[in-house]
Short mmCIF file of C-alpha atoms in Angstrom, two decimals:
data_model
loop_
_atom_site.label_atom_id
_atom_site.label_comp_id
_atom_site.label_asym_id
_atom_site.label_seq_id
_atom_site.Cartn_x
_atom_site.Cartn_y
_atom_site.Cartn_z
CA UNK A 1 10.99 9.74 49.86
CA UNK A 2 8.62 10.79 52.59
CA UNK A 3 7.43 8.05 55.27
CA UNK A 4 4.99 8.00 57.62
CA UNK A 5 4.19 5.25 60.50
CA UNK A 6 0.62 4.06 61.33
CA UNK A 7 1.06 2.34 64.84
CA UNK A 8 4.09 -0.44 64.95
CA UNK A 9 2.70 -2.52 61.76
CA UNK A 10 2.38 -0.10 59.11
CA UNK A 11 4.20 2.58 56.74
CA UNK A 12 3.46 4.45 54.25
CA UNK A 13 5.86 6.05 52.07
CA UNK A 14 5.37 8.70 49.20
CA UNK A 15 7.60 9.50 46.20
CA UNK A 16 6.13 11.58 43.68
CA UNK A 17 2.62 10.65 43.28
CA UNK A 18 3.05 7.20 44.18
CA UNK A 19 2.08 5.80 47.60
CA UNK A 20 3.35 2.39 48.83
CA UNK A 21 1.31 1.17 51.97
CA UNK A 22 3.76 -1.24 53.25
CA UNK A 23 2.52 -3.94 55.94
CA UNK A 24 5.29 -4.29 58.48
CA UNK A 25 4.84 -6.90 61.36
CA UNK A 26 7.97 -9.81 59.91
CA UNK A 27 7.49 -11.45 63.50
CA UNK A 28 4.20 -12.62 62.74
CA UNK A 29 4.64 -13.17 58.74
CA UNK A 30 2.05 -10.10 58.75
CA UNK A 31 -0.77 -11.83 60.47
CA UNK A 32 -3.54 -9.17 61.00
CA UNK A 33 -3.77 -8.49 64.45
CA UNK A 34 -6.41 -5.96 66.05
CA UNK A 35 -3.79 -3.69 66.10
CA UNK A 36 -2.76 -3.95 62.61
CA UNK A 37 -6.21 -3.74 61.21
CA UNK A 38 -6.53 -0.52 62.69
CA UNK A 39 -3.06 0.98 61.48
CA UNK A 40 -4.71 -0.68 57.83
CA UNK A 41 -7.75 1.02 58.08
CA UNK A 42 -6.29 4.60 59.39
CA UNK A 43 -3.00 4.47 56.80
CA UNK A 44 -6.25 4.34 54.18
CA UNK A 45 -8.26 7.33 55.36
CA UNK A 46 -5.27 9.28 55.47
CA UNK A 47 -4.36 8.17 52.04
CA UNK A 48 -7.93 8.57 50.67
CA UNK A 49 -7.80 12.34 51.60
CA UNK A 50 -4.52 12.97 50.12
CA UNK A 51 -5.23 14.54 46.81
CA UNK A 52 -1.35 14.10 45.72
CA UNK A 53 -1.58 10.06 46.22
CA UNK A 54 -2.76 9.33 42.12
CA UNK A 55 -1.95 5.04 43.24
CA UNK A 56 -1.14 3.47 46.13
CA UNK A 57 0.78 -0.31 45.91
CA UNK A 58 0.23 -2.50 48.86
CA UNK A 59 3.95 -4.22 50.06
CA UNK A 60 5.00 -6.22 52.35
CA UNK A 61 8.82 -6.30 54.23
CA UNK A 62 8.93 -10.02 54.65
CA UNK A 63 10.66 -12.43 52.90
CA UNK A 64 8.36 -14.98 52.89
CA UNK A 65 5.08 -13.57 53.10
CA UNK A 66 2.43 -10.95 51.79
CA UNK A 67 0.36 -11.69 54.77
CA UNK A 68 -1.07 -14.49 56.08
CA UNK A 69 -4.06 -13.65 56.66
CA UNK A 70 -6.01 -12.89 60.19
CA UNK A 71 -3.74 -13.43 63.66
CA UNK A 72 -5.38 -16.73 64.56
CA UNK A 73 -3.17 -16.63 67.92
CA UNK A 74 -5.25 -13.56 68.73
CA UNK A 75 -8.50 -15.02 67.84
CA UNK A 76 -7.73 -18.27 69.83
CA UNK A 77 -8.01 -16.25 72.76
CA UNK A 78 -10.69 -14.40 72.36
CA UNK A 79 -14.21 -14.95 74.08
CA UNK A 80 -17.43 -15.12 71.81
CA UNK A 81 -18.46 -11.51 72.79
CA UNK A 82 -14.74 -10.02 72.33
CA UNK A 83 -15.31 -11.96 68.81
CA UNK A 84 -18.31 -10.02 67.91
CA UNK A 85 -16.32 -6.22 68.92
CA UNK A 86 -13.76 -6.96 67.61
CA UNK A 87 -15.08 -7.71 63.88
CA UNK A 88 -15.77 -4.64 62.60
CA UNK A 89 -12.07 -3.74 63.58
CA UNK A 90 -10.89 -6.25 60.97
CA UNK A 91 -13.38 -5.55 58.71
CA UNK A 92 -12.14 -1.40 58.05
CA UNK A 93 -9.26 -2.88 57.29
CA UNK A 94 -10.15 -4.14 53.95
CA UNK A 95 -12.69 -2.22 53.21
CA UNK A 96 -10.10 0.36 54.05
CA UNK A 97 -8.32 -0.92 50.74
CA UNK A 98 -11.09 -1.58 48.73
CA UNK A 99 -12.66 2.24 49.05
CA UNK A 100 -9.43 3.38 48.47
CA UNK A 101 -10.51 6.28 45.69
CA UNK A 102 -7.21 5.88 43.73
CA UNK A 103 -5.94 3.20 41.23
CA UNK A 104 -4.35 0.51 43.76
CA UNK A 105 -1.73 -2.34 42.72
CA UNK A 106 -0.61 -5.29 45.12
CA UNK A 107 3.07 -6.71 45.16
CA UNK A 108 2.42 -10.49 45.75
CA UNK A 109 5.52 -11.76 47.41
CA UNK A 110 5.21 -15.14 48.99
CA UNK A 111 2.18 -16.46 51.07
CA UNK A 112 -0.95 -14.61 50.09
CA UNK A 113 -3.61 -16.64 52.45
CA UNK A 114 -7.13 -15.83 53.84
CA UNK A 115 -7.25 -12.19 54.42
CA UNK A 116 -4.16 -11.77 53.06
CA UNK A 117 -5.12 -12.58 49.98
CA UNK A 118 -8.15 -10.57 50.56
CA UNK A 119 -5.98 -7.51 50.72
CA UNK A 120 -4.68 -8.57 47.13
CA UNK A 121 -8.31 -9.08 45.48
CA UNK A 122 -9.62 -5.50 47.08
CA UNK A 123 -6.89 -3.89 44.58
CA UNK A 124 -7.44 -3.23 41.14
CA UNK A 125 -4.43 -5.10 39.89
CA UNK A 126 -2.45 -8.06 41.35
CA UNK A 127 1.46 -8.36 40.35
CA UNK A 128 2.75 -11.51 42.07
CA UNK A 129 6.27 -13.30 41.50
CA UNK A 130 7.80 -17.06 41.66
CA UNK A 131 7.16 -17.35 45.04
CA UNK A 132 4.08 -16.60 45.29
CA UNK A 133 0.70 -18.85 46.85
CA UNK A 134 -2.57 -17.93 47.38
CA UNK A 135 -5.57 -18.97 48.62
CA UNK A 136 -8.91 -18.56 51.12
CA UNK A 137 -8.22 -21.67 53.60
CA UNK A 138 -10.75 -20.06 56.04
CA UNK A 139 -13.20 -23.32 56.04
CA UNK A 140 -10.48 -25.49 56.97
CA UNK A 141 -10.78 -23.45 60.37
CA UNK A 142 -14.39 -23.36 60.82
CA UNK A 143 -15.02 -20.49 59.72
CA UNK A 144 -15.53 -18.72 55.71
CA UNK A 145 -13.70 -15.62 54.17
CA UNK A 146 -15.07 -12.57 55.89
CA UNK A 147 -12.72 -9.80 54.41
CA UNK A 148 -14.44 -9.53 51.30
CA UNK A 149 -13.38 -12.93 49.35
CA UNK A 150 -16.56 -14.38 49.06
CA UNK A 151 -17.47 -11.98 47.32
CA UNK A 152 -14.68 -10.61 45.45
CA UNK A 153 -13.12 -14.14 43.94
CA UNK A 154 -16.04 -14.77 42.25
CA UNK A 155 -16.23 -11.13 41.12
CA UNK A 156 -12.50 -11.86 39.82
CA UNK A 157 -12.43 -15.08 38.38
CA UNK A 158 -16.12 -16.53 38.12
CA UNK A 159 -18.89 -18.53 40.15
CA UNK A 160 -17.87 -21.49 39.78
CA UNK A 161 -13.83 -21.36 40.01
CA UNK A 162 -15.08 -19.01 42.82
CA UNK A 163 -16.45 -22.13 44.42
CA UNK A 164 -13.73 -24.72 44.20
CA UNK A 165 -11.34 -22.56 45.24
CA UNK A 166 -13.07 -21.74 48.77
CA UNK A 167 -14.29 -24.96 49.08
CA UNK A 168 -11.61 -27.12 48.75
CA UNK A 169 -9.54 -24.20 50.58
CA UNK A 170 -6.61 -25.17 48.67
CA UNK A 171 -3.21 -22.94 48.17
CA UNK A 172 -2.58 -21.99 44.53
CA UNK A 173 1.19 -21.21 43.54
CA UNK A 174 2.30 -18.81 41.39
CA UNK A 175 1.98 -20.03 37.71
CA UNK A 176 -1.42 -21.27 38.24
CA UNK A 177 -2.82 -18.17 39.96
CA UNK A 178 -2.00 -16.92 36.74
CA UNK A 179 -3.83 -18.86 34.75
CA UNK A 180 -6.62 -18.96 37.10
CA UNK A 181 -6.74 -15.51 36.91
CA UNK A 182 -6.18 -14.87 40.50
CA UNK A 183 -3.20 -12.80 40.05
CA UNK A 184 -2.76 -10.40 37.02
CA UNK A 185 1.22 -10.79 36.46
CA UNK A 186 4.10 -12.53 37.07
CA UNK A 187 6.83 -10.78 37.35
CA UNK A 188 10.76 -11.26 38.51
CA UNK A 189 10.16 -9.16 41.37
CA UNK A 190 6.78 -8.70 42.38
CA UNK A 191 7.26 -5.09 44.15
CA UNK A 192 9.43 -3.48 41.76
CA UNK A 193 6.86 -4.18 39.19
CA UNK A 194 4.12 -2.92 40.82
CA UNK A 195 5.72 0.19 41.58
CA UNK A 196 6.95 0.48 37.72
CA UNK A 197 3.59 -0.54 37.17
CA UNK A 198 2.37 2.81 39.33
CA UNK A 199 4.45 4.58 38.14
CA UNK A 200 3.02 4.53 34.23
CA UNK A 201 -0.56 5.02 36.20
CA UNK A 202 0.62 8.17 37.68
CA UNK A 203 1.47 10.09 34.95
CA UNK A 204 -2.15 10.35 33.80
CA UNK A 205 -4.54 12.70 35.37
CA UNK A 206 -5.88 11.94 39.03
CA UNK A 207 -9.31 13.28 37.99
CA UNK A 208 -9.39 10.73 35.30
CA UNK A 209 -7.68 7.83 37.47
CA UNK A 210 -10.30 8.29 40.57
CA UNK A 211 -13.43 8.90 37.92
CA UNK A 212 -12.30 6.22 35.85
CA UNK A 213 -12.20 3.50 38.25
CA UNK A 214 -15.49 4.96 40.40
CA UNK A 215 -17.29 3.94 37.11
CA UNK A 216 -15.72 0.35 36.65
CA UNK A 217 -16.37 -0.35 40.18
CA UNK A 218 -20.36 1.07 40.14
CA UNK A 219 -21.07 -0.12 36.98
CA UNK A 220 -19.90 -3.65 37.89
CA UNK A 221 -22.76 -6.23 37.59
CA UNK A 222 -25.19 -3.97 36.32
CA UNK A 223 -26.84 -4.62 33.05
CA UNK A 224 -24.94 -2.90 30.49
CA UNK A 225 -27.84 -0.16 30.26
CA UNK A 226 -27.49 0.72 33.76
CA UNK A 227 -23.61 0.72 33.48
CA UNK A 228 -23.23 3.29 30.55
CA UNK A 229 -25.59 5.28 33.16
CA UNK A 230 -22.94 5.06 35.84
CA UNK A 231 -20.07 5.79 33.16
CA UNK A 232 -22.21 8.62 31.84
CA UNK A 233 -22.35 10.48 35.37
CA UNK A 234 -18.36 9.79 35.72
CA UNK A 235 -17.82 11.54 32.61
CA UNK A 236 -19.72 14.57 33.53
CA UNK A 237 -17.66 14.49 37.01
CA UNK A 238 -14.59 15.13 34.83
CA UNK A 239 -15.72 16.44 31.85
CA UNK A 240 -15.41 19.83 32.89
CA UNK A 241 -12.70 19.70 35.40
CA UNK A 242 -9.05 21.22 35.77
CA UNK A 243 -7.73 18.62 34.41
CA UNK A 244 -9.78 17.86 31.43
CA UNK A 245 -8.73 21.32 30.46
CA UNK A 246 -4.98 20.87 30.59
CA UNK A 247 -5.01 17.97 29.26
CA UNK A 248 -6.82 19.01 26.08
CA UNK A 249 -4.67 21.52 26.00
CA UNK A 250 -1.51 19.92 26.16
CA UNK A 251 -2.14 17.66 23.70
CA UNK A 252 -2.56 20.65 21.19
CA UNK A 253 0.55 22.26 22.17
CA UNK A 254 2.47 19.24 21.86
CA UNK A 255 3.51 18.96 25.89
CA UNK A 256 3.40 16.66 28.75
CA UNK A 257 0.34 18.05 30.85
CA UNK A 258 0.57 19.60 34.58
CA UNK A 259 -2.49 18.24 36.19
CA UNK A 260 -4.31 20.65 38.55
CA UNK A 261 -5.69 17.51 39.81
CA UNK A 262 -9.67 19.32 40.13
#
């Protein structure tokens, strides 16, 4: 297994075509510092230019926590104008995960809060387990979810559910957030799910994968006339690719295919 470090906070380790972006500050139950957003935000340009990466699952190493959203001990000391600089620092960091190119999975383990949890909704699939809670508590602090949750919740699970959920800023636990859609399975063990999970993801073509999940993400919210439009143009990005050629071809001849991955 190959691993790389991004600053102190985060790793990033390869095995096959699976990458695992692991957020690594225990100390601080993975509060996102300014230095952390940045290790966030370069880990995902270096793993949106790999071409080997076919899905990347975001971990965490501690016990007790995903992340817990934004490092408010940070924030308390910062002046109104260091406030200002510093946001667009936190905000590459999950828009880092959201343009992530790739299929991306998040292993849920423990406390999911504020951005956080915002790192969960920008993947494409959330795997939690028992012990996890989630939640946007950001207007029980003053201030409202500005890493993409306002906009993504409702996006995931609906205007209105959007709305009491924000609102009341409540935590959610595990079985619920499953119900309420805010997590996509419960599992025993939220990580080695999501990488088993990756792992049947990978095996597909990485043409496919990245054209497949540019169209679901365009096409979102569009009228449906304007979304077969968007699906159309992903099809002819693949349609006469590499890969569309193996594969075709390996299905004739009866074999696993060997992506070219173009």
């Amino acid at each position: 297994m190959a691993e790389q470090r991004f600053g102190e906070f985060v790793v990033v380790r390869r095995e096959g075509h699976v990458a695992e972006l692991v957020l690594d500050r225990p100390k601080a139950m993975n509060a996102v510092s300014s230095e952390m957003a940045r290790s966030i935000a370069a880990a995902c340009d270096a793993l949106g230019a790999d071409p080997d990466a076919r899905v990347t699952v975001v971990t965490s190493t501690h016990e007790r926590a995903f992340c817990v959203g934004a490092d408010l001990k940070e924030r308390n000391s910062f002046s109104d104008a260091e406030l200002v600089r510093q946001r667009p620092t936190a905000r590459a960091a999950y828009t880092g995960v959201l343009d992530l190119p790739m299929p991306t999975v998040a292993a849920v383990h423990g406390f999911a809060l504020g951005g956080g949890f915002e790192l969960a909704l920008a993947c494409d699939v959330i795997v939690a387990d028992a012990t996890a809670v989630v939640g946007l508590p950001e207007v029980s602090v003053g201030v409202i979810p500005g890493g993409g949750g306002t906009q993504l919740l409702p996006r995931r699970v609906g205007a209105a559910r959007a709305a009491e959920l924000v609102f009341t800023a409540r935590r959610v636990e595990a079985a619920e957030a499953r119900e309420l859609g805010l997590v996509d399975i419960l599992a025993e063990d939220a990580r080695t799910e999501a990488l088993a999970l990756a792992g049947r993801i990978a095996v597909n073509s990485p043409v496919g994968l990245r054209a497949a999940k540019r169209a679901m993400r365009l096409g979102h919210g569009l009228d449906l006339r304007a979304g077969l439009e968007v699906e159309d143009a992903a099809w002819r990005s693949v349609a006469f690719s590499g890969d569309r050629a193996e594969g075709v071809a390996a299905f004739n001849e009866k074999r696993k295919p060997e992506w070219p991955g173009e």
